[in-house]
XYZ file of C-alpha atoms in Angstrom:
778
model
C -2.250 18.361 21.495
C -0.981 19.913 18.323
C 0.003 23.540 18.303
C 1.342 25.864 15.682
C 2.508 29.406 15.438
C 3.597 31.758 12.700
C 6.810 33.689 12.656
C 6.886 37.539 12.552
C 6.691 37.716 8.810
C 3.790 35.181 8.671
C 5.710 33.045 6.148
C 6.694 29.890 8.019
C 4.307 27.803 10.109
C 6.011 25.958 12.942
C 4.185 22.920 14.324
C 4.922 21.237 17.591
C 3.394 18.320 19.485
C 2.595 18.393 23.156
C 2.361 15.320 25.367
C -1.016 14.970 26.982
C 0.481 14.603 30.506
C 2.947 17.511 30.260
C 2.135 20.718 28.289
C 5.695 21.965 28.810
C 7.041 19.001 26.865
C 6.915 20.299 23.320
C 8.305 18.569 20.212
C 8.778 20.575 17.044
C 8.081 18.713 13.845
C 8.730 19.488 10.166
C 5.745 17.470 8.997
C 3.126 19.495 7.128
C 0.452 16.821 6.460
C -2.244 16.959 9.133
C -3.000 13.179 9.048
C 0.752 12.378 9.610
C 0.976 14.916 12.496
C -2.077 13.412 14.168
C -0.543 9.930 14.034
C 2.796 11.266 15.351
C 0.951 12.853 18.255
C -0.790 9.557 19.046
C 2.589 7.826 18.843
C 4.163 10.334 21.296
C 1.211 9.787 23.713
C 1.643 6.053 23.603
C 4.807 6.622 25.624
C 4.850 6.906 29.377
C 6.139 10.460 29.914
C 9.009 9.129 32.084
C 10.214 6.813 29.297
C 10.462 9.236 26.488
C 14.058 9.626 25.280
C 13.809 13.419 25.170
C 16.832 14.496 23.041
C 16.466 11.713 20.524
C 12.693 12.176 20.192
C 13.110 15.920 19.502
C 15.546 15.219 16.699
C 13.390 12.386 15.333
C 10.260 14.586 15.058
C 12.128 17.622 13.833
C 13.791 15.641 10.998
C 10.903 13.282 10.299
C 9.719 14.907 7.059
C 13.275 15.401 5.805
C 14.025 11.693 6.412
C 11.436 10.846 3.843
C 13.434 12.701 1.216
C 11.228 12.946 -1.878
C 8.756 10.329 -0.811
C 5.365 11.841 -0.185
C 3.282 10.468 2.667
C -0.414 11.447 3.162
C -3.691 9.767 3.860
C -4.017 8.835 0.229
C -0.418 7.647 -0.019
C 0.486 6.125 3.316
C 3.785 4.630 4.596
C 5.456 1.860 2.584
C 8.515 -0.345 2.365
C 10.263 2.351 0.424
C 9.532 4.977 3.066
C 10.791 2.742 5.834
C 14.026 1.862 4.033
C 14.663 5.527 3.174
C 13.974 6.784 6.748
C 15.951 3.966 8.388
C 19.098 4.769 6.368
C 18.610 8.510 7.064
C 18.240 8.177 10.843
C 20.979 5.516 11.100
C 23.476 7.901 9.515
C 22.224 10.920 11.465
C 22.388 9.068 14.774
C 25.929 7.953 14.108
C 27.046 11.579 13.314
C 25.323 13.143 16.330
C 26.812 10.593 18.690
C 30.236 11.259 17.329
C 29.582 14.943 17.962
C 28.392 14.094 21.455
C 25.056 15.739 20.959
C 23.450 12.988 23.087
C 24.251 9.597 24.502
C 22.318 6.583 25.730
C 21.330 3.213 24.256
C 18.267 4.532 22.339
C 19.048 5.303 18.733
C 16.985 7.319 16.238
C 16.358 4.235 14.110
C 15.048 2.455 17.197
C 12.404 5.114 17.576
C 11.600 4.850 13.866
C 10.928 1.083 14.189
C 8.735 1.651 17.232
C 6.787 4.129 15.099
C 6.248 1.603 12.345
C 5.230 -1.030 14.859
C 2.743 1.498 16.227
C 1.149 2.269 12.858
C 0.954 -1.487 12.041
C -1.779 -1.934 14.662
C -5.124 -3.222 13.611
C -6.887 0.166 13.952
C -4.333 2.030 11.830
C -4.380 -0.586 9.053
C -8.095 -0.175 8.871
C -7.833 3.622 8.868
C -5.009 3.891 6.353
C -3.705 1.852 3.446
C -0.430 0.730 4.979
C 1.852 -0.566 2.230
C 3.938 -2.847 4.471
C 3.349 -6.565 4.451
C 3.178 -8.789 7.502
C 6.604 -10.282 6.891
C 8.328 -7.014 7.592
C 5.990 -6.222 10.530
C 6.856 -9.603 12.130
C 10.532 -9.020 11.544
C 10.363 -5.610 13.260
C 9.120 -7.336 16.428
C 12.321 -9.409 16.605
C 15.032 -8.397 18.990
C 17.777 -8.745 16.321
C 15.880 -6.811 13.686
C 18.228 -3.806 13.848
C 21.268 -5.966 13.415
C 19.685 -7.774 10.408
C 18.569 -4.531 8.822
C 21.861 -2.697 9.324
C 23.820 -5.621 7.909
C 21.606 -5.281 4.828
C 20.369 -8.858 4.974
C 16.787 -7.842 4.435
C 14.755 -5.052 2.940
C 17.619 -2.976 1.676
C 14.889 -1.593 -0.574
C 11.347 -2.518 -1.254
C 12.224 -4.945 -4.005
C 14.833 -7.248 -2.395
C 15.325 -9.191 0.841
C 19.028 -8.321 0.716
C 22.344 -8.617 -0.893
C 22.615 -12.388 -0.332
C 19.264 -12.978 -1.981
C 19.234 -12.102 -5.625
C 15.689 -12.901 -6.672
C 13.760 -9.648 -6.923
C 10.316 -9.414 -5.359
C 10.579 -12.942 -4.062
C 9.139 -12.063 -0.686
C 7.335 -8.777 -1.399
C 3.540 -9.071 -1.223
C 3.246 -6.229 -3.675
C -0.411 -6.829 -4.570
C -1.873 -6.772 -1.129
C -5.493 -7.969 -1.230
C -6.336 -9.017 2.378
C -5.036 -8.494 5.868
C -5.572 -11.115 8.608
C -5.282 -10.502 12.365
C -4.615 -12.851 15.161
C -7.585 -13.021 17.526
C -5.457 -12.306 20.585
C -3.620 -9.162 19.296
C -4.542 -6.204 17.148
C -0.856 -5.559 16.654
C -0.320 -8.817 14.741
C -1.355 -8.500 11.129
C -0.760 -10.906 8.246
C -0.982 -9.895 4.624
C -2.447 -12.532 2.266
C -1.441 -12.346 -1.383
C -4.899 -13.205 -2.759
C -8.566 -12.236 -2.462
C -9.744 -15.817 -2.907
C -12.306 -16.239 -0.106
C -11.733 -19.943 0.327
C -7.937 -19.498 0.778
C -8.428 -16.396 2.996
C -10.957 -18.198 5.228
C -8.944 -21.355 5.712
C -5.729 -19.358 6.389
C -7.578 -17.194 8.935
C -8.776 -20.283 10.754
C -5.347 -21.907 10.579
C -3.587 -18.747 11.747
C -5.820 -18.552 14.824
C -5.197 -22.145 15.713
C -1.727 -21.039 16.664
C -1.085 -19.579 20.153
C -0.084 -15.926 19.941
C 3.637 -16.563 20.655
C 3.933 -19.130 17.905
C 2.009 -17.070 15.407
C 4.571 -14.247 15.802
C 7.263 -16.275 14.092
C 8.562 -14.820 10.880
C 8.033 -18.113 9.033
C 4.202 -17.825 9.693
C 4.143 -14.388 8.094
C 6.151 -15.565 5.070
C 3.918 -18.662 4.723
C 0.693 -16.628 4.658
C 2.206 -13.778 2.587
C 3.456 -16.147 -0.136
C 0.727 -18.798 0.088
C -0.987 -18.087 -3.220
C 2.354 -17.760 -5.002
C 3.497 -21.146 -3.660
C 0.505 -22.834 -5.314
C 1.808 -21.933 -8.759
C -0.788 -22.682 -11.418
C -3.124 -24.508 -9.074
C -6.522 -22.954 -8.478
C -8.517 -23.416 -5.266
C -12.299 -23.325 -5.453
C -15.316 -25.370 -4.374
C -14.726 -28.000 -7.012
C -10.938 -28.053 -6.762
C -9.761 -28.213 -3.147
C -6.227 -28.895 -1.797
C -4.831 -32.296 -2.628
C -1.575 -34.287 -2.540
C -0.373 -32.589 -5.708
C -0.720 -29.116 -4.260
C 1.156 -30.234 -1.185
C 4.087 -31.447 -3.290
C 4.131 -28.174 -5.252
C 4.067 -26.053 -2.087
C 6.636 -28.219 -0.294
C 9.164 -27.683 -3.024
C 8.448 -23.912 -3.053
C 8.913 -23.463 0.690
C 11.859 -25.786 0.828
C 13.684 -23.482 -1.641
C 12.481 -20.529 0.348
C 14.088 -21.825 3.533
C 17.446 -22.028 1.806
C 17.244 -18.272 1.165
C 16.136 -17.654 4.780
C 19.073 -19.583 6.210
C 21.516 -18.131 3.737
C 20.341 -14.625 4.489
C 20.570 -15.356 8.256
C 16.912 -14.442 8.615
C 16.388 -17.630 10.616
C 18.629 -20.392 11.943
C 15.928 -23.029 11.542
C 16.140 -25.170 8.385
C 12.641 -26.601 8.400
C 10.360 -23.883 9.865
C 8.560 -23.048 6.636
C 8.039 -26.681 5.779
C 6.843 -27.241 9.293
C 4.177 -24.538 8.933
C 3.135 -26.078 5.576
C 2.877 -29.597 6.973
C 0.872 -28.276 9.970
C -1.468 -26.591 7.532
C -2.150 -29.819 5.675
C -2.638 -31.574 9.038
C -5.091 -28.905 9.936
C -7.228 -29.251 6.729
C -7.171 -33.082 6.831
C -8.638 -33.193 10.308
C -12.140 -32.456 11.565
C -14.648 -30.177 9.840
C -12.645 -29.393 6.724
C -12.924 -32.945 5.486
C -16.712 -32.483 5.682
C -16.951 -28.966 4.254
C -14.867 -29.509 1.111
C -14.109 -32.342 -1.267
C -11.784 -34.886 0.362
C -9.060 -35.202 -2.232
C -6.610 -36.932 0.136
C -5.992 -40.658 0.439
C -6.152 -42.206 3.866
C -2.453 -43.110 3.703
C -1.549 -39.510 2.857
C -3.484 -38.231 5.935
C -1.769 -40.944 8.131
C 1.689 -40.338 6.845
C 1.585 -36.517 7.081
C 0.423 -36.904 10.705
C 3.261 -39.262 11.551
C 6.154 -38.308 13.685
C 9.348 -37.184 11.907
C 7.475 -36.781 8.636
C 9.936 -34.145 7.288
C 12.939 -36.426 7.682
C 11.294 -39.462 6.071
C 9.575 -37.544 3.291
C 12.829 -35.827 2.198
C 14.775 -39.070 2.395
C 12.283 -40.694 0.065
C 10.796 -43.256 2.412
C 8.019 -45.310 0.939
C 4.925 -45.092 3.190
C 2.573 -48.084 3.381
C 0.347 -50.166 5.600
C 1.589 -53.510 6.770
C 0.145 -56.707 5.278
C 2.072 -59.822 6.158
C 0.623 -61.603 3.138
C 2.026 -59.124 0.679
C 5.562 -59.193 -0.704
C 8.209 -56.972 0.782
C 8.220 -53.582 -0.988
C 11.081 -53.008 -3.455
C 12.028 -49.692 -1.885
C 15.045 -49.793 0.404
C 13.474 -47.191 2.679
C 10.142 -48.183 4.145
C 7.932 -46.464 6.717
C 5.134 -48.674 7.984
C 2.183 -46.784 9.261
C 0.546 -48.491 12.319
C -2.749 -50.084 11.915
C -4.813 -52.623 13.846
C -3.113 -55.439 11.845
C 0.138 -54.634 13.702
C -1.506 -55.227 17.064
C -0.385 -58.874 17.227
C 0.417 -58.977 20.941
C 0.094 -57.014 24.159
C 3.331 -55.079 23.949
C 2.598 -51.427 24.838
C 4.502 -50.066 21.865
C 3.321 -52.396 19.132
C 1.325 -49.707 17.390
C 4.264 -47.407 16.885
C 5.476 -46.368 13.422
C 8.190 -48.723 12.026
C 10.960 -47.656 9.705
C 13.222 -49.932 7.734
C 16.285 -48.386 6.132
C 18.010 -51.075 4.139
C 20.518 -48.589 2.563
C 22.720 -48.867 5.628
C 22.999 -52.612 5.069
C 25.510 -54.202 2.681
C 24.026 -54.689 -0.794
C 24.602 -58.435 -0.668
C 22.362 -58.858 2.395
C 19.984 -55.972 1.762
C 17.035 -57.973 0.491
C 17.443 -60.667 3.070
C 17.526 -58.066 5.806
C 14.284 -56.412 4.601
C 12.554 -59.783 4.268
C 13.597 -60.778 7.773
C 12.426 -57.582 9.418
C 9.209 -57.627 7.393
C 8.477 -61.220 8.495
C 9.113 -60.384 12.178
C 7.274 -57.091 12.580
C 5.163 -58.672 15.383
C 8.320 -59.186 17.488
C 9.325 -56.015 19.290
C 12.727 -57.516 20.214
C 13.576 -57.871 16.549
C 12.636 -54.225 15.808
C 14.713 -52.841 18.656
C 17.760 -54.898 17.522
C 17.738 -53.825 13.880
C 20.921 -51.859 14.138
C 22.820 -54.749 15.792
C 21.786 -56.984 12.945
C 22.944 -54.476 10.341
C 26.357 -54.309 12.036
C 26.608 -58.087 11.888
C 25.645 -58.264 8.231
C 28.055 -55.539 7.241
C 30.781 -57.403 9.130
C 29.923 -60.550 7.124
C 30.128 -58.600 3.894
C 33.536 -57.234 4.742
C 35.027 -60.478 5.891
C 33.183 -63.010 3.737
C 34.906 -63.953 0.468
C 33.150 -65.268 -2.627
C 29.647 -64.777 -3.926
C 28.079 -67.884 -2.445
C 25.438 -67.868 0.338
C 27.355 -70.134 2.726
C 28.628 -68.269 5.777
C 32.100 -69.259 6.943
C 32.235 -70.561 10.479
C 35.506 -68.712 11.040
C 33.855 -65.373 10.282
C 31.144 -66.180 12.846
C 33.754 -66.978 15.499
C 35.568 -63.771 14.639
C 32.430 -61.679 15.091
C 31.699 -63.458 18.342
C 35.176 -62.547 19.582
C 34.736 -58.951 18.487
C 31.456 -58.592 20.424
C 32.868 -60.266 23.523
C 35.909 -58.002 23.493
C 34.090 -54.716 22.815
C 31.045 -55.135 25.075
C 31.225 -55.996 28.778
C 27.506 -56.080 29.758
C 26.277 -59.700 29.443
C 22.732 -58.559 28.797
C 23.878 -56.383 25.891
C 25.776 -59.301 24.458
C 22.668 -61.464 24.840
C 20.560 -59.015 22.860
C 23.059 -59.130 19.976
C 23.507 -62.887 19.990
C 19.750 -63.408 20.199
C 18.980 -61.405 16.998
C 21.871 -63.080 15.170
C 20.665 -66.554 16.139
C 17.156 -65.679 15.043
C 18.420 -64.338 11.709
C 20.550 -67.408 11.060
C 17.733 -69.733 11.934
C 15.491 -67.876 9.551
C 17.883 -68.426 6.708
C 19.350 -71.788 7.866
C 18.709 -73.444 4.534
C 19.809 -70.539 2.364
C 23.030 -69.902 4.321
C 23.588 -73.590 5.197
C 23.506 -72.980 8.879
C 24.033 -75.908 11.214
C 23.695 -76.400 14.973
C 27.429 -75.741 15.484
C 27.049 -72.347 13.811
C 24.186 -71.439 16.188
C 26.195 -72.671 19.169
C 28.799 -70.035 18.447
C 26.226 -67.478 19.561
C 24.945 -69.487 22.469
C 23.047 -67.540 25.077
C 24.236 -69.784 27.912
C 25.582 -67.851 30.856
C 24.520 -64.479 29.472
C 21.231 -64.158 31.260
C 21.648 -61.966 34.314
C 17.928 -61.334 34.706
C 16.969 -61.673 38.296
C 13.262 -62.183 37.707
C 10.377 -60.416 39.287
C 10.897 -57.943 42.102
C 7.947 -57.330 44.398
C 7.698 -53.774 45.757
C 7.924 -53.324 49.517
C 4.515 -53.142 51.178
C 5.129 -49.620 52.585
C 6.557 -48.472 49.275
C 3.635 -49.699 47.226
C 1.271 -47.807 49.539
C 3.287 -44.582 49.143
C 3.332 -44.893 45.359
C -0.365 -45.508 45.196
C -1.239 -42.650 47.543
C 0.937 -40.373 45.450
C -1.044 -41.178 42.327
C -4.304 -40.623 44.166
C -3.124 -37.251 45.436
C -2.223 -36.230 41.864
C -5.710 -37.256 40.679
C -7.252 -34.889 43.270
C -5.201 -32.046 41.828
C -5.653 -32.959 38.197
C -8.520 -35.085 36.865
C -6.387 -36.640 34.123
C -4.530 -38.649 36.760
C -7.687 -40.570 37.629
C -6.858 -42.814 34.608
C -3.390 -43.407 36.014
C -4.910 -44.441 39.369
C -7.156 -46.906 37.544
C -4.248 -48.421 35.630
C -2.320 -48.766 38.883
C -5.291 -50.502 40.526
C -5.787 -52.984 37.624
C -2.096 -53.605 37.384
C -1.809 -54.288 41.136
C -4.953 -56.379 41.549
C -5.079 -58.503 38.383
C -2.786 -60.756 36.345
C -2.851 -58.426 33.293
C 0.353 -57.055 31.941
C 0.982 -53.385 31.346
C 0.783 -53.789 27.557
C -2.500 -55.677 27.838
C -4.045 -52.951 30.064
C -2.879 -50.021 27.945
C -4.358 -51.686 24.799
C -7.828 -52.291 26.283
C -10.418 -51.054 23.778
C -13.877 -49.698 24.341
C -15.480 -52.945 23.291
C -13.291 -55.080 25.620
C -15.889 -55.452 28.364
C -18.713 -57.991 28.012
C -21.546 -58.246 30.535
C -23.109 -61.673 30.701
C -26.764 -62.544 31.386
C -25.878 -63.700 34.927
C -24.476 -60.290 35.813
C -20.804 -61.337 35.596
C -18.243 -59.892 33.267
C -15.808 -61.098 30.661
C -12.965 -59.228 29.022
C -11.643 -59.650 25.514
C -8.129 -58.446 24.659
C -4.902 -59.385 22.987
C -2.519 -61.334 25.219
C 1.229 -61.639 25.415
C 1.469 -64.397 22.907
C -1.857 -64.635 20.989
C -0.639 -63.719 17.461
C -3.424 -61.178 16.879
C -6.044 -63.513 18.328
C -8.434 -62.055 20.932
C -8.619 -63.980 24.221
C -11.760 -63.916 26.356
C -11.780 -64.620 30.118
C -13.861 -63.792 33.218
C -12.909 -60.931 35.438
C -14.073 -59.856 38.874
C -16.792 -57.221 39.342
C -14.179 -54.953 40.887
C -11.963 -55.087 37.807
C -15.051 -54.440 35.587
C -15.859 -51.399 37.698
C -12.338 -49.998 37.171
C -12.660 -50.440 33.410
C -16.156 -48.911 33.265
C -14.968 -45.875 35.234
C -12.076 -45.371 32.810
C -14.530 -45.714 29.812
C -16.626 -42.949 31.245
C -13.682 -40.707 31.758
C -12.583 -41.001 28.093
C -15.987 -41.347 26.452
C -15.961 -40.336 22.796
C -12.221 -39.801 22.687
C -10.641 -42.878 21.106
C -11.130 -46.551 20.403
C -8.650 -47.182 23.281
C -9.737 -46.544 26.917
C -6.607 -45.284 28.562
C -5.935 -42.087 26.540
C -5.344 -38.465 27.230
C -5.640 -35.314 25.118
C -2.682 -33.500 23.670
C -2.157 -30.713 21.145
C -0.321 -31.757 18.024
C 0.250 -29.070 15.424
C -2.562 -26.996 16.941
C -5.090 -29.834 16.712
C -6.447 -31.555 19.842
C -5.806 -35.300 19.565
C -5.533 -38.234 21.909
C -2.703 -40.572 22.788
C -2.245 -43.473 25.111
C -1.288 -42.353 28.621
C 2.403 -42.578 29.448
C 2.111 -44.414 32.765
C 5.762 -45.390 32.800
C 6.973 -41.757 32.700
C 4.581 -40.664 35.444
C 5.625 -43.647 37.634
C 9.287 -42.588 37.269
C 8.397 -38.987 38.158
C 6.491 -39.946 41.272
C 9.243 -42.365 42.292
C 11.714 -39.438 41.988
C 9.466 -37.272 44.088
C 9.362 -39.953 46.785
C 13.102 -40.364 46.909
C 14.204 -40.568 50.513
C 10.716 -41.771 51.579
C 10.643 -45.103 49.770
C 13.064 -47.871 50.736
C 14.131 -48.420 47.085
C 14.008 -45.737 44.366
C 14.859 -47.950 41.424
C 11.558 -49.761 40.957
C 10.107 -50.144 37.451
C 6.456 -50.300 36.395
C 6.489 -54.101 36.017
C 7.419 -54.464 39.661
C 3.743 -53.616 40.440
C 2.736 -56.862 38.662
C 5.525 -58.740 40.397
C 3.976 -57.609 43.678
C 0.642 -59.059 42.583
C 2.338 -62.343 41.613
C 4.064 -62.485 45.005
C 0.759 -61.957 46.787
C -1.226 -64.537 44.767
C 1.418 -67.166 44.932
C 1.873 -67.011 48.658
C -1.792 -66.702 49.387
C -2.590 -69.540 47.013
C -0.054 -71.924 48.591
C -1.295 -70.918 52.040
C -4.931 -71.646 51.109
C -4.011 -75.015 49.612
C -4.976 -74.179 46.071
C -4.019 -76.558 43.341
C -1.110 -75.762 41.070
C -3.373 -75.424 38.067
C -5.505 -72.820 39.866
C -2.403 -70.790 40.809
C -0.949 -71.114 37.304
C -4.191 -69.718 35.832
C -4.231 -66.772 38.186
C -0.593 -65.927 37.468
C -0.481 -66.458 33.748
C 3.311 -66.634 34.215
C 6.299 -68.251 32.507
C 9.775 -69.189 33.623
C 11.388 -66.234 31.905
C 9.987 -63.963 34.623
C 10.536 -66.386 37.469
C 11.452 -64.505 40.644
C 14.543 -65.567 42.449
C 12.875 -64.124 45.536
C 10.954 -67.381 45.937
C 13.808 -69.588 47.102
C 12.442 -71.146 50.226
C 12.975 -74.957 50.044
C 9.383 -75.579 51.238
C 7.765 -74.004 48.191
C 10.626 -74.150 45.676
C 9.238 -77.232 43.905
C 5.704 -75.859 43.770
C 6.914 -72.554 42.533
C 8.948 -73.965 39.670
C 5.928 -76.123 38.602
C 3.639 -73.056 38.684
C 6.068 -70.875 36.794
C 6.631 -73.453 34.021
C 3.198 -74.981 34.110
C 4.567 -78.497 34.233
C 4.648 -81.042 36.977
C 8.139 -82.159 38.063
C 7.383 -83.794 41.360
C 7.036 -87.139 39.610
C 10.243 -86.792 37.555
C 13.262 -88.801 38.595
C 16.652 -87.838 37.165
C 19.293 -90.464 36.797
C 22.254 -88.062 36.686
C 24.095 -86.425 39.560
C 24.124 -82.763 40.607
C 27.250 -81.648 42.502
C 28.043 -78.356 44.262
C 31.479 -77.973 42.635
C 32.991 -79.271 39.439
C 35.250 -82.346 39.582
C 38.344 -81.309 37.642
C 39.269 -84.983 36.941
C 36.273 -85.365 34.677
C 36.614 -83.198 31.535
C 34.427 -85.187 29.161
C 32.032 -82.310 28.496
C 28.615 -83.125 27.022
C 25.289 -81.400 26.244
C 27.034 -78.117 25.165
C 28.582 -77.689 28.527
C 25.659 -78.615 30.676
C 27.599 -81.381 32.348
C 30.129 -84.225 32.002
C 29.947 -87.912 31.194
C 31.546 -90.488 33.517
C 32.281 -93.003 30.799
C 34.175 -92.929 27.564
C 31.689 -94.919 25.465
C 28.074 -93.708 25.291
C 25.234 -96.165 25.196
C 22.823 -93.509 23.871
C 23.508 -93.134 20.174
C 21.317 -90.070 19.966
C 23.038 -88.507 23.018
C 20.202 -88.277 25.582
C 22.539 -87.424 28.378
C 20.012 -85.898 30.751
C 18.277 -89.247 31.380
C 21.567 -91.156 31.726
C 22.962 -92.220 35.130
C 26.534 -91.444 33.828
C 25.662 -87.726 33.448
C 26.976 -85.305 36.068
C 26.272 -81.627 36.305
C 27.243 -78.808 38.686
C 25.606 -75.884 40.403
C 27.417 -73.327 38.190
C 25.758 -74.783 35.106
C 22.342 -73.362 36.071
C 22.389 -70.684 33.307
C 22.829 -73.394 30.675
C 19.778 -75.287 31.908
C 17.821 -71.955 31.995
C 18.743 -71.325 28.397
C 17.694 -74.874 27.453
C 14.374 -74.211 29.105
C 13.988 -70.985 27.046
C 14.799 -72.805 23.816
C 12.294 -75.582 24.605
C 9.555 -72.976 25.238
C 10.264 -71.441 21.794
C 10.216 -74.922 20.169
C 6.956 -75.799 21.901
C 5.344 -72.575 20.749
C 6.483 -73.282 17.139
C 5.243 -76.903 17.296
C 1.867 -75.768 18.646
C 1.549 -73.240 15.825
C 2.316 -75.984 13.304
C -0.100 -78.395 15.033
C 2.679 -80.983 15.589
C 1.067 -82.703 18.566
C 3.599 -85.515 18.867
C 6.461 -83.103 18.748
C 4.794 -80.964 21.522
C 4.425 -84.041 23.763
C 8.093 -85.001 23.344
C 9.299 -81.417 23.971
C 7.090 -81.196 27.122
C 8.805 -84.325 28.498
C 12.188 -82.799 27.860
C 11.098 -79.602 29.546
C 10.097 -81.501 32.729
C 13.531 -83.157 32.944
C 15.387 -79.761 32.472
C 13.098 -78.070 35.093
C 13.873 -80.898 37.564
C 17.576 -80.341 37.106
C 17.059 -76.607 37.841
C 15.179 -77.573 40.978
C 18.035 -79.791 42.227
C 20.560 -77.035 41.448
C 18.429 -74.452 43.284
C 18.352 -76.650 46.416
C 22.183 -76.777 46.413
C 22.439 -72.996 45.953
C 19.892 -72.396 48.681
C 21.911 -74.589 51.042
C 25.085 -72.641 50.136
C 23.372 -69.354 50.951
C 22.367 -70.669 54.346
C 25.881 -71.870 55.076
C 27.228 -68.415 54.226
C 24.536 -66.561 56.268
């Protein structure tokens, strides 16, 4: 309620505002314009009567018109940046003086009330009613907790032409020619000024703005982005014939990158990539879904893929060269490469083989830079190589530092020196094995160029480094608890139904986790007889699709998963997620959920350090024992397990089935192999004639085998502690067999298989000795 009265001489009209809930609460104001008084009254009534800072509010309203100095405010000329700046400085000085005079106390300052007033008149209804001359950047800044501190330190809006003293470019941020105001759908208080009346730009910005949740849209960088959008385009025009493209992105990226420097320098924001992030999100928004259909698609596929890749900002600014991988093409000349994942990279069933791959050769010594790139490029299908890139770079930089001369030959002394350095600095044998393995692979790759011989490779021998204990079946009670926990989660949240299905397939079939998670929608084939086949990429198939029969139960699991994710992705086991305000799909992270559930069950399960692959180990344990019990042939069990020696489980050590197990794991028959050499429990110190790279000793001085086939000689003696060397020999033979098969060297494969049988038989004899020792110590 607005009241006014005249003094006795009828010269001065005194106006005062009354709160709607208390007529006794009167506030005198010096404002003469009726429209301004009405707004001030509405502002007062927006307060709860108990929360009005009475003494400060009285002074604020009484001095309101005076605070405007010579600035005129009316319905035709409404509040502006200039008015706010003028009033803020006035009330800041007045508040400081009155507090020093102890007129009032308390935390509420006069300038705080002023800012609340400007927030109040920046509501949607007031912007429509009046022509508010304040852009959305300032409105958003006023909502920040530290606005007063920023303003009073003169970092922003000292006057209506400048951000502040630290920013010298006049009118850089001021949307002086306000054409359009946008509002967030969830709040009439949140307005955004667009610096253009171009309908196409306004409409796409409005849609983009409302793709943000309310909290994210309130960020100052969003307001700046929208307020300076047209200016950031420079000379580019947007219309029906000329839509956004890669060139406009580059132009805007440079503009907003420079803008961020001012923001950080002026302490407007601590973030150094927020504006660029909003820009990148905008281009992700318009290159996805309906906008590609509504307007000309001026974007290349690789641009769309790269801008949607993780860590785009870092790679883009560091001048990474983005490309698709083609193993038949030459290695790119750029020293910084980002390979965008495609189906061509799906060469095996590893669960992460479709991840983005980066190669930064600039961290490698110049001498080895091209060789390093070529090696990584040629081994992109090998996940172990990709995860060991940094270890390889360290090795090559060490060579560059220690190696003298410009030739390609690598000095054996330098290799021994690096081996000693690694052995001294790293204690974990498995970590040493990872380093030695990548070095061996690199040296083999360049054995001709670097003149690498067998003695050089033996320097980085993997013998004795393998501490892998093989598969680990999960306890029967524990596996039930884990499964029930997944089922319970699926009852609470439907998305966990997929996790239950993965668990069931993993537990009841031979398929590895990477194979399951890479099942595609066309993987299931129903035959005429009603049975099913599945087609998928295996562990070692080199991009080739394998086909094999599956049980009706497994087919039912897969069909159920397909129905749950129908129309979502080419992959079956995916879940939705919001990336840059766009709903997308990603492969489910079963490993993370497994760990979470295991943590929740801590204290209930007998062991809380299981890993996902232990589910498959449990299946292997079940199949093996049931197969042996049912009298199945070794070939049948091997087919069901699809297993290799590398994952052989030391759990199966009973003498009754040890021979069968080793045959199944290695898919060779060793029961008909007779070894001529001896296997002893402990080493005989009297015999130090070491042969076969430490695998054993020779009992005679002269050797009758000119080619050194010690393992089939009756003068050869080995010992139980040499088991790791034989295991490593078996691993090497597996690799050689795979290589020979790939090269179609049938005679070579046959010879290597014979060697493998002999090595496996020695392991069997050693295992029997170790098993007897365990029983003696029991």
